[in-house]
Amino acid sequence: MTNTQSSTPMFQDLPAQEGTMESDLSQQNAAQVENAIATFTSVLENLQASHTRLEERARRVDAELCAANEALGQKVHELDRVKQHLESVLTSIPTGAIVYDTEGRIVRANDAALTILGVTRTDLLGVGTVAGLSGPAADGRETEVECADGVTRVLVRRYRPVHVEGGIPAGGVEVIEDQSELVRATERLHRLDKTAALGTMAGGIAHEIRNPLHAIQGFAQLLCREADGDSRATRHAVRIQEGVNEIESIVASMLGIAGEGELRVETFNARALVREAVEAVLSEREAPDLWTMELIGPAATIQADRIKLRQAVRNLVANACDAQPAGGPVRVETMPAKNGVTITVTDAGPGIPSKDIERICDPFFTTRAEGTGMGLALVQRVAELHGGVLELQAPNSAILTPAGQTPLNGACFALTIPTQTVSASGLHAGAPTNASANPATA
């Protein structure tokens, strides 16, 4: 009984102790929670401060980026403007420009280059070279080049390498100049100089030569009258007259080539004029039946100097006959041209040797022992006075050989005469400065 009584109070105190422990635990937990909340609050405040700082920095960076983007946009716009300006300049210049990359491929070409070379942009870009280009071998000299379109042009080509910063190679540029017009103008100037010199000479000697020529011709005619009809003296007198007539013809041709640039313009039918010229040539031939004259083409009315044009056509037809001493066909075609007429004379002779083409219109140049070398020079002069052109063309071309006609394989001269304005007096100043003579268009 005693043991039972002594143990009862110890068990009676356990709930009180448990309450005390729970209270301590609650206080500890509360303190920990308060510490955690304080720590969380501090971390949150730090995070908010960091976020604020990041936002401020982001705003600064965004502002800097906006400013940089705006500046970059302005630079890009300026570069585009400069590029467009340079492209416009490159397109507008009359000189051809070809740009190569470091591998020697063509990456850019302006319109002038395409026109000069006779190619399209598609044909040119990405290739190494085409007809008419020299690349780094370009030496700046005038060179005749047959371009891709089949036209022969006189080109001057220059090449310069391109380097970027630091001297690094970046390709090259080839510049092309078409000097064809300049060369032709220079040739025309030389011809005019020769014509002027011939005029000075002709004017100085015509009077001095013609006076004694007339005397010689007069005495030769007297010898013919006084001598027997078939005597030796008569034959000599006839030869003297023939020689005098030949000299007179040369002097007259010289004066015609070097004469004043004045035209007596009238309106007439070009085909009728051609027929008159052909009849005049045949009337001078001992055996006119040897040549078959073929006159084709519609009637064409033109305003020009009838006398000069008839003489020009007469010379062309006479040359066609002389090219066939034993006879042969001669085709004379009259074709309406833009603001004028083209008269084409074609023969079946041996043609013009290539080595003589550049000189056939020079005064006194001839390949025949009995020729004077004045015929084509006079024809060219008539073309120049009218502002026209005399061309040596391919005789077998489809344009010059009408359907159903047999092609002729000899020389083919085309004389194009623009119609002239008739003044009140019927006189018209010639236009040699606008004339074009191209004896080698074949």
Tab-separated table of C-alpha atoms in Angstrom:
chain	number	residue	atom	x	y	z
A	1	MET	CA	0.000	0.000	0.000
A	2	THR	CA	2.797	2.287	0.830
A	3	ASN	CA	4.417	1.826	-2.630
A	4	THR	CA	1.195	2.535	-4.298
A	5	GLN	CA	0.693	5.804	-2.541
A	6	SER	CA	4.232	6.996	-3.099
A	7	SER	CA	4.092	6.551	-6.896
A	8	THR	CA	0.850	8.285	-7.562
A	9	PRO	CA	2.075	11.962	-7.372
A	10	MET	CA	4.888	11.422	-9.930
A	11	PHE	CA	2.457	10.391	-12.650
A	12	GLN	CA	0.108	13.186	-11.601
A	13	ASP	CA	2.863	15.841	-12.614
A	14	LEU	CA	3.370	14.562	-16.300
A	15	PRO	CA	0.631	16.660	-17.955
A	16	ALA	CA	2.108	19.805	-16.494
A	17	GLN	CA	5.516	19.012	-17.870
A	18	GLU	CA	4.084	18.210	-21.305
A	19	GLY	CA	2.319	21.559	-21.349
A	20	THR	CA	5.541	23.333	-20.534
A	21	MET	CA	7.395	21.554	-23.331
A	22	GLU	CA	4.696	22.317	-25.841
A	23	SER	CA	4.827	25.964	-24.835
A	24	ASP	CA	8.598	26.036	-25.307
A	25	LEU	CA	8.276	24.346	-28.710
A	26	SER	CA	5.611	26.802	-29.750
A	27	GLN	CA	7.824	29.697	-28.759
A	28	GLN	CA	10.750	28.183	-30.646
A	29	ASN	CA	8.620	27.575	-33.736
A	30	ALA	CA	7.270	31.073	-33.593
A	31	ALA	CA	10.781	32.436	-33.353
A	32	GLN	CA	11.896	30.337	-36.275
A	33	VAL	CA	8.907	31.437	-38.312
A	34	GLU	CA	9.607	35.032	-37.432
A	35	ASN	CA	13.238	34.553	-38.443
A	36	ALA	CA	12.191	32.854	-41.685
A	37	ILE	CA	9.730	35.633	-42.427
A	38	ALA	CA	12.381	38.214	-41.697
A	39	THR	CA	14.848	36.381	-43.892
A	40	PHE	CA	12.263	36.027	-46.676
A	41	THR	CA	11.342	39.689	-46.351
A	42	SER	CA	15.010	40.653	-46.564
A	43	VAL	CA	15.569	38.411	-49.583
A	44	LEU	CA	12.403	39.756	-51.211
A	45	GLU	CA	13.526	43.321	-50.592
A	46	ASN	CA	16.908	42.453	-52.080
A	47	LEU	CA	15.202	40.827	-55.073
A	48	GLN	CA	12.974	43.861	-55.526
A	49	ALA	CA	15.979	46.140	-55.359
A	50	SER	CA	17.859	43.941	-57.833
A	51	HIS	CA	14.812	43.881	-60.102
A	52	THR	CA	14.552	47.639	-59.896
A	53	ARG	CA	18.228	47.990	-60.735
A	54	LEU	CA	17.807	45.493	-63.607
A	55	GLU	CA	14.797	47.400	-64.908
A	56	GLU	CA	16.769	50.647	-64.805
A	57	ARG	CA	19.701	48.986	-66.555
A	58	ALA	CA	17.364	47.392	-69.105
A	59	ARG	CA	15.832	50.809	-69.787
A	60	ARG	CA	19.287	52.307	-70.228
A	61	VAL	CA	20.368	49.440	-72.519
A	62	ASP	CA	17.090	49.685	-74.445
A	63	ALA	CA	17.594	53.415	-74.886
A	64	GLU	CA	21.171	52.844	-75.988
A	65	LEU	CA	20.026	50.125	-78.392
A	66	CYS	CA	17.325	52.404	-79.787
A	67	ALA	CA	19.862	55.152	-80.307
A	68	ALA	CA	22.325	52.700	-81.867
A	69	ASN	CA	19.579	51.258	-84.093
A	70	GLU	CA	18.530	54.738	-85.169
A	71	ALA	CA	22.120	55.656	-85.970
A	72	LEU	CA	22.593	52.350	-87.764
A	73	GLY	CA	19.376	52.919	-89.705
A	74	GLN	CA	20.580	56.354	-90.731
A	75	LYS	CA	23.893	54.885	-91.847
A	76	VAL	CA	22.123	52.138	-93.789
A	77	HIS	CA	19.855	54.723	-95.392
A	78	GLU	CA	22.873	56.855	-96.245
A	79	LEU	CA	24.702	53.840	-97.660
A	80	ASP	CA	21.631	52.936	-99.737
A	81	ARG	CA	21.415	56.508	-100.984
A	82	VAL	CA	25.111	56.524	-101.876
A	83	LYS	CA	24.775	53.087	-103.509
A	84	GLN	CA	21.782	54.233	-105.568
A	85	HIS	CA	23.650	57.385	-106.536
A	86	LEU	CA	26.706	55.399	-107.595
A	87	GLU	CA	24.485	52.942	-109.484
A	88	SER	CA	22.833	55.874	-111.268
A	89	VAL	CA	26.220	57.361	-112.115
A	90	LEU	CA	27.497	53.986	-113.332
A	91	THR	CA	24.373	53.523	-115.459
A	92	SER	CA	24.449	57.036	-116.887
A	93	ILE	CA	28.064	57.270	-118.002
A	94	PRO	CA	28.560	56.580	-121.732
A	95	THR	CA	31.729	54.602	-121.037
A	96	GLY	CA	31.392	50.878	-120.431
A	97	ALA	CA	32.388	49.587	-116.990
A	98	ILE	CA	32.924	45.916	-116.128
A	99	VAL	CA	33.545	44.831	-112.492
A	100	TYR	CA	35.409	41.582	-111.767
A	101	ASP	CA	35.607	39.667	-108.480
A	102	THR	CA	38.775	38.148	-107.064
A	103	GLU	CA	38.246	35.000	-109.170
A	104	GLY	CA	38.101	37.017	-112.382
A	105	ARG	CA	34.340	36.569	-112.852
A	106	ILE	CA	32.171	39.451	-114.014
A	107	VAL	CA	29.845	40.585	-111.235
A	108	ARG	CA	28.601	43.926	-112.538
A	109	ALA	CA	28.267	45.760	-115.854
A	110	ASN	CA	26.588	49.033	-116.786
A	111	ASP	CA	24.235	49.560	-119.725
A	112	ALA	CA	26.917	51.226	-121.846
A	113	ALA	CA	29.107	48.123	-121.588
A	114	LEU	CA	26.225	45.886	-122.671
A	115	THR	CA	25.550	48.113	-125.687
A	116	ILE	CA	29.200	48.320	-126.706
A	117	LEU	CA	29.774	44.566	-126.368
A	118	GLY	CA	26.436	43.651	-127.972
A	119	VAL	CA	25.402	41.298	-125.146
A	120	THR	CA	22.712	41.039	-122.489
A	121	ARG	CA	23.325	41.191	-118.765
A	122	THR	CA	22.463	37.511	-118.430
A	123	ASP	CA	25.110	36.605	-121.007
A	124	LEU	CA	27.757	38.623	-119.179
A	125	LEU	CA	27.380	38.134	-115.439
A	126	GLY	CA	29.225	35.222	-113.879
A	127	VAL	CA	31.501	34.515	-116.859
A	128	GLY	CA	35.205	35.161	-117.147
A	129	THR	CA	35.287	37.019	-120.457
A	130	VAL	CA	33.395	37.664	-123.694
A	131	ALA	CA	34.353	38.969	-127.117
A	132	GLY	CA	35.566	42.529	-126.717
A	133	LEU	CA	36.963	42.214	-123.178
A	134	SER	CA	40.621	41.863	-122.245
A	135	GLY	CA	40.565	41.849	-118.436
A	136	PRO	CA	43.977	42.498	-116.862
A	137	ALA	CA	45.564	42.327	-120.349
A	138	ALA	CA	43.830	45.566	-121.451
A	139	ASP	CA	46.521	48.021	-122.586
A	140	GLY	CA	44.563	51.190	-123.460
A	141	ARG	CA	45.223	50.965	-127.203
A	142	GLU	CA	42.704	51.355	-130.016
A	143	THR	CA	41.804	47.890	-131.279
A	144	GLU	CA	39.293	46.686	-133.844
A	145	VAL	CA	37.164	44.030	-132.165
A	146	GLU	CA	34.354	41.907	-133.555
A	147	CYS	CA	31.815	41.969	-130.729
A	148	ALA	CA	29.267	39.325	-129.783
A	149	ASP	CA	26.570	40.927	-131.960
A	150	GLY	CA	28.786	40.565	-135.042
A	151	VAL	CA	29.570	44.295	-135.316
A	152	THR	CA	33.213	45.350	-135.599
A	153	ARG	CA	33.983	48.276	-133.299
A	154	VAL	CA	37.099	50.229	-132.432
A	155	LEU	CA	37.512	49.862	-128.663
A	156	VAL	CA	39.899	51.298	-126.103
A	157	ARG	CA	40.079	49.083	-122.994
A	158	ARG	CA	41.760	49.865	-119.662
A	159	TYR	CA	41.979	47.693	-116.540
A	160	ARG	CA	42.691	48.674	-112.939
A	161	PRO	CA	42.889	46.299	-109.919
A	162	VAL	CA	40.754	47.134	-106.870
A	163	HIS	CA	42.061	46.835	-103.274
A	164	VAL	CA	40.223	47.259	-99.975
A	165	GLU	CA	41.611	48.469	-96.644
A	166	GLY	CA	44.929	46.878	-95.884
A	167	GLY	CA	45.787	46.366	-99.523
A	168	ILE	CA	43.695	43.205	-99.819
A	169	PRO	CA	42.790	42.469	-103.488
A	170	ALA	CA	39.073	42.804	-104.218
A	171	GLY	CA	38.912	42.210	-107.986
A	172	GLY	CA	39.228	44.798	-110.716
A	173	VAL	CA	37.460	47.178	-113.095
A	174	GLU	CA	37.736	47.250	-116.897
A	175	VAL	CA	36.690	50.450	-118.663
A	176	ILE	CA	35.641	50.256	-122.319
A	177	GLU	CA	35.344	53.179	-124.722
A	178	ASP	CA	33.790	52.843	-128.170
A	179	GLN	CA	35.972	54.974	-130.446
A	180	SER	CA	34.272	53.874	-133.680
A	181	GLU	CA	32.522	57.205	-134.288
A	182	LEU	CA	35.686	59.134	-133.482
A	183	VAL	CA	37.711	56.994	-135.891
A	184	ARG	CA	35.096	57.475	-138.622
A	185	ALA	CA	34.983	61.206	-137.943
A	186	THR	CA	38.779	61.356	-138.165
A	187	GLU	CA	38.684	59.461	-141.453
A	188	ARG	CA	36.057	61.869	-142.785
A	189	LEU	CA	38.220	64.790	-141.688
A	190	HIS	CA	41.200	63.302	-143.502
A	191	ARG	CA	39.077	62.868	-146.612
A	192	LEU	CA	37.900	66.466	-146.367
A	193	ASP	CA	41.509	67.571	-145.967
A	194	LYS	CA	42.443	65.631	-149.086
A	195	THR	CA	39.452	67.079	-150.901
A	196	ALA	CA	40.462	70.582	-149.852
A	197	ALA	CA	44.020	69.962	-151.010
A	198	LEU	CA	42.692	68.551	-154.271
A	199	GLY	CA	40.477	71.597	-154.677
A	200	THR	CA	43.410	73.937	-154.182
A	201	MET	CA	45.432	72.002	-156.719
A	202	ALA	CA	42.553	71.668	-159.169
A	203	GLY	CA	41.700	75.349	-158.992
A	204	GLY	CA	45.325	76.249	-159.610
A	205	ILE	CA	45.975	73.985	-162.566
A	206	ALA	CA	42.587	73.727	-164.276
A	207	HIS	CA	42.982	77.031	-166.091
A	208	GLU	CA	46.644	76.382	-166.913
A	209	ILE	CA	45.880	72.911	-168.302
A	210	ARG	CA	42.640	73.619	-170.139
A	211	ASN	CA	43.965	76.440	-172.285
A	212	PRO	CA	46.761	74.416	-173.908
A	213	LEU	CA	44.452	71.378	-174.042
A	214	HIS	CA	41.938	73.306	-176.120
A	215	ALA	CA	44.716	74.434	-178.416
A	216	ILE	CA	45.983	70.859	-178.805
A	217	GLN	CA	42.468	69.619	-179.508
A	218	GLY	CA	41.895	72.347	-182.070
A	219	PHE	CA	45.096	71.565	-183.972
A	220	ALA	CA	44.315	67.839	-183.843
A	221	GLN	CA	40.930	68.502	-185.413
A	222	LEU	CA	42.593	70.575	-188.145
A	223	LEU	CA	44.997	67.697	-188.832
A	224	CYS	CA	42.068	65.322	-189.182
A	225	ARG	CA	40.417	67.616	-191.734
A	226	GLU	CA	43.546	68.198	-193.772
A	227	ALA	CA	44.873	64.622	-193.743
A	228	ASP	CA	43.489	61.735	-195.721
A	229	GLY	CA	40.700	59.788	-194.035
A	230	ASP	CA	42.786	56.673	-193.375
A	231	SER	CA	46.274	58.096	-193.254
A	232	ARG	CA	48.807	57.707	-190.492
A	233	ALA	CA	48.506	61.402	-189.635
A	234	THR	CA	44.743	61.037	-189.208
A	235	ARG	CA	45.180	58.115	-186.821
A	236	HIS	CA	47.718	60.089	-184.771
A	237	ALA	CA	45.385	63.085	-184.683
A	238	VAL	CA	42.515	60.893	-183.458
A	239	ARG	CA	44.722	59.493	-180.670
A	240	ILE	CA	45.718	63.020	-179.705
A	241	GLN	CA	42.049	63.969	-179.402
A	242	GLU	CA	41.329	60.879	-177.316
A	243	GLY	CA	44.188	61.747	-174.964
A	244	VAL	CA	42.997	65.336	-174.690
A	245	ASN	CA	39.466	64.168	-173.915
A	246	GLU	CA	40.811	61.874	-171.207
A	247	ILE	CA	42.805	64.689	-169.612
A	248	GLU	CA	39.762	66.952	-169.818
A	249	SER	CA	37.698	64.264	-168.085
A	250	ILE	CA	40.271	63.985	-165.279
A	251	VAL	CA	40.336	67.764	-164.779
A	252	ALA	CA	36.527	67.908	-164.784
A	253	SER	CA	36.383	65.113	-162.208
A	254	MET	CA	38.906	66.884	-160.003
A	255	LEU	CA	36.852	70.063	-160.153
A	256	GLY	CA	33.704	68.061	-159.424
A	257	ILE	CA	35.230	66.422	-156.335
A	258	ALA	CA	36.680	69.650	-154.995
A	259	GLY	CA	33.865	71.912	-156.114
A	260	GLU	CA	31.577	74.084	-154.016
A	261	GLY	CA	29.097	72.321	-151.745
A	262	GLU	CA	26.058	73.772	-153.488
A	263	LEU	CA	23.197	71.680	-154.790
A	264	ARG	CA	20.634	72.617	-157.433
A	265	VAL	CA	17.687	70.778	-155.974
A	266	GLU	CA	14.727	69.674	-158.048
A	267	THR	CA	12.027	67.026	-157.772
A	268	PHE	CA	12.294	64.025	-160.085
A	269	ASN	CA	11.732	60.275	-160.420
A	270	ALA	CA	14.799	58.403	-159.202
A	271	ARG	CA	14.129	55.337	-161.349
A	272	ALA	CA	13.872	57.482	-164.486
A	273	LEU	CA	17.200	59.075	-163.567
A	274	VAL	CA	18.746	55.603	-163.192
A	275	ARG	CA	17.525	54.643	-166.661
A	276	GLU	CA	19.074	57.809	-168.133
A	277	ALA	CA	22.411	57.039	-166.422
A	278	VAL	CA	22.410	53.436	-167.694
A	279	GLU	CA	21.616	54.539	-171.251
A	280	ALA	CA	24.438	57.101	-171.104
A	281	VAL	CA	26.939	54.422	-170.021
A	282	LEU	CA	25.877	51.976	-172.740
A	283	SER	CA	26.011	54.674	-175.403
A	284	GLU	CA	29.731	55.067	-174.713
A	285	ARG	CA	30.462	51.356	-175.111
A	286	GLU	CA	31.587	49.897	-178.417
A	287	ALA	CA	29.585	46.706	-177.794
A	288	PRO	CA	26.766	47.618	-175.383
A	289	ASP	CA	25.030	44.277	-175.930
A	290	LEU	CA	27.741	42.555	-173.877
A	291	TRP	CA	26.155	43.800	-170.645
A	292	THR	CA	22.701	42.830	-169.448
A	293	MET	CA	21.155	45.668	-167.499
A	294	GLU	CA	18.512	44.710	-164.944
A	295	LEU	CA	16.591	47.696	-163.586
A	296	ILE	CA	14.289	46.823	-160.687
A	297	GLY	CA	12.434	48.636	-157.946
A	298	PRO	CA	9.400	50.884	-157.742
A	299	ALA	CA	9.231	54.465	-158.917
A	300	ALA	CA	10.527	56.764	-156.173
A	301	THR	CA	10.260	60.540	-156.147
A	302	ILE	CA	13.135	62.443	-154.583
A	303	GLN	CA	14.345	66.014	-154.216
A	304	ALA	CA	18.061	66.250	-154.961
A	305	ASP	CA	20.605	67.628	-157.426
A	306	ARG	CA	19.618	65.762	-160.574
A	307	ILE	CA	22.843	66.397	-162.508
A	308	LYS	CA	25.173	65.380	-159.691
A	309	LEU	CA	23.141	62.307	-158.767
A	310	ARG	CA	22.949	61.151	-162.396
A	311	GLN	CA	26.723	61.485	-162.695
A	312	ALA	CA	27.171	59.450	-159.488
A	313	VAL	CA	24.904	56.641	-160.715
A	314	ARG	CA	26.598	56.768	-164.118
A	315	ASN	CA	29.988	56.250	-162.468
A	316	LEU	CA	28.719	53.285	-160.448
A	317	VAL	CA	27.212	51.608	-163.515
A	318	ALA	CA	30.373	52.303	-165.547
A	319	ASN	CA	32.483	50.695	-162.809
A	320	ALA	CA	30.192	47.644	-162.832
A	321	CYS	CA	30.713	47.295	-166.588
A	322	ASP	CA	34.470	47.829	-166.301
A	323	ALA	CA	34.617	45.053	-163.697
A	324	GLN	CA	33.336	42.693	-166.436
A	325	PRO	CA	35.307	43.591	-169.601
A	326	ALA	CA	33.873	40.615	-171.472
A	327	GLY	CA	30.323	41.524	-170.472
A	328	GLY	CA	27.929	40.239	-167.863
A	329	PRO	CA	24.890	41.131	-165.763
A	330	VAL	CA	24.529	44.428	-163.932
A	331	ARG	CA	21.652	44.879	-161.499
A	332	VAL	CA	20.506	48.391	-160.591
A	333	GLU	CA	17.806	48.594	-157.920
A	334	THR	CA	15.972	51.684	-156.733
A	335	MET	CA	14.517	51.359	-153.236
A	336	PRO	CA	12.683	53.955	-151.139
A	337	ALA	CA	14.623	54.686	-147.958
A	338	LYS	CA	13.824	56.714	-144.863
A	339	ASN	CA	13.356	60.275	-146.113
A	340	GLY	CA	15.098	59.462	-149.396
A	341	VAL	CA	16.111	56.722	-151.785
A	342	THR	CA	18.794	54.015	-152.025
A	343	ILE	CA	20.242	53.095	-155.426
A	344	THR	CA	22.116	49.793	-155.415
A	345	VAL	CA	24.436	48.723	-158.252
A	346	THR	CA	25.622	45.092	-158.264
A	347	ASP	CA	27.841	43.310	-160.782
A	348	ALA	CA	29.082	39.755	-161.323
A	349	GLY	CA	32.763	40.672	-161.488
A	350	PRO	CA	35.592	39.580	-159.178
A	351	GLY	CA	34.592	41.986	-156.399
A	352	ILE	CA	36.805	44.320	-154.377
A	353	PRO	CA	39.954	42.807	-152.800
A	354	SER	CA	39.900	43.205	-149.031
A	355	LYS	CA	43.241	45.021	-149.078
A	356	ASP	CA	41.771	47.746	-151.318
A	357	ILE	CA	38.467	48.326	-149.518
A	358	GLU	CA	39.745	51.170	-147.352
A	359	ARG	CA	41.176	53.042	-150.351
A	360	ILE	CA	38.617	52.571	-153.101
A	361	CYS	CA	37.142	56.048	-152.573
A	362	ASP	CA	40.484	57.851	-152.497
A	363	PRO	CA	41.077	60.189	-155.451
A	364	PHE	CA	43.415	58.706	-158.082
A	365	PHE	CA	43.309	55.211	-156.563
A	366	THR	CA	42.576	52.592	-159.220
A	367	THR	CA	43.351	48.946	-159.919
A	368	ARG	CA	42.873	49.286	-163.695
A	369	ALA	CA	45.646	50.483	-165.962
A	370	GLU	CA	43.196	52.570	-167.965
A	371	GLY	CA	41.351	53.921	-164.910
A	372	THR	CA	41.672	57.430	-163.473
A	373	GLY	CA	40.671	56.669	-159.881
A	374	MET	CA	38.152	59.509	-159.842
A	375	GLY	CA	34.836	57.664	-160.286
A	376	LEU	CA	34.119	56.471	-156.738
A	377	ALA	CA	35.687	59.589	-155.244
A	378	LEU	CA	33.142	61.655	-157.174
A	379	VAL	CA	30.282	59.371	-156.087
A	380	GLN	CA	31.326	59.744	-152.463
A	381	ARG	CA	31.518	63.503	-152.871
A	382	VAL	CA	27.964	63.580	-154.239
A	383	ALA	CA	26.817	61.494	-151.244
A	384	GLU	CA	28.560	63.879	-148.845
A	385	LEU	CA	26.992	66.953	-150.456
A	386	HIS	CA	23.539	65.430	-150.006
A	387	GLY	CA	24.250	64.228	-146.445
A	388	GLY	CA	24.015	60.635	-147.683
A	389	VAL	CA	26.228	57.583	-147.628
A	390	LEU	CA	28.060	55.336	-150.088
A	391	GLU	CA	28.486	51.763	-148.858
A	392	LEU	CA	30.134	48.629	-150.190
A	393	GLN	CA	27.755	45.858	-149.180
A	394	ALA	CA	27.546	42.087	-149.333
A	395	PRO	CA	26.066	41.277	-152.774
A	396	ASN	CA	24.417	38.012	-151.727
A	397	SER	CA	22.479	39.309	-148.734
A	398	ALA	CA	18.761	38.618	-148.610
A	399	ILE	CA	18.019	42.337	-148.540
A	400	LEU	CA	19.959	43.064	-151.723
A	401	THR	CA	18.873	39.972	-153.657
A	402	PRO	CA	15.117	40.177	-154.366
A	403	ALA	CA	13.033	37.020	-154.324
A	404	GLY	CA	13.379	35.060	-157.554
A	405	GLN	CA	16.584	36.868	-158.567
A	406	THR	CA	19.921	35.135	-159.070
A	407	PRO	CA	22.544	36.408	-156.585
A	408	LEU	CA	25.504	38.186	-158.159
A	409	ASN	CA	28.936	37.609	-156.655
A	410	GLY	CA	30.730	40.822	-157.560
A	411	ALA	CA	30.868	44.254	-155.968
A	412	CYS	CA	27.700	45.834	-154.611
A	413	PHE	CA	27.579	49.586	-153.996
A	414	ALA	CA	24.596	51.212	-152.264
A	415	LEU	CA	24.168	54.975	-152.635
A	416	THR	CA	21.656	56.403	-150.148
A	417	ILE	CA	20.509	59.972	-150.783
A	418	PRO	CA	18.149	61.727	-148.346
A	419	THR	CA	15.636	64.080	-149.897
A	420	GLN	CA	16.651	67.754	-149.870
A	421	THR	CA	14.658	70.883	-149.103
A	422	VAL	CA	13.988	73.022	-152.159
A	423	SER	CA	14.584	76.716	-151.543
A	424	ALA	CA	12.975	79.539	-153.494
A	425	SER	CA	16.054	79.815	-155.702
A	426	GLY	CA	16.368	76.049	-156.168
A	427	LEU	CA	19.821	76.147	-154.508
A	428	HIS	CA	20.685	74.230	-151.403
A	429	ALA	CA	23.936	74.122	-149.466
A	430	GLY	CA	25.363	70.616	-149.221
A	431	ALA	CA	25.902	68.898	-145.891
A	432	PRO	CA	29.316	67.245	-145.968
A	433	THR	CA	29.702	67.465	-142.222
A	434	ASN	CA	26.736	65.133	-141.748
A	435	ALA	CA	27.786	62.732	-144.455
A	436	SER	CA	28.896	59.240	-143.782
A	437	ALA	CA	31.001	57.204	-146.143
A	438	ASN	CA	31.576	53.621	-145.184
A	439	PRO	CA	33.197	51.706	-148.007
A	440	ALA	CA	33.638	48.594	-145.912
A	441	THR	CA	30.159	47.764	-144.680
A	442	ALA	CA	30.104	44.154	-145.781
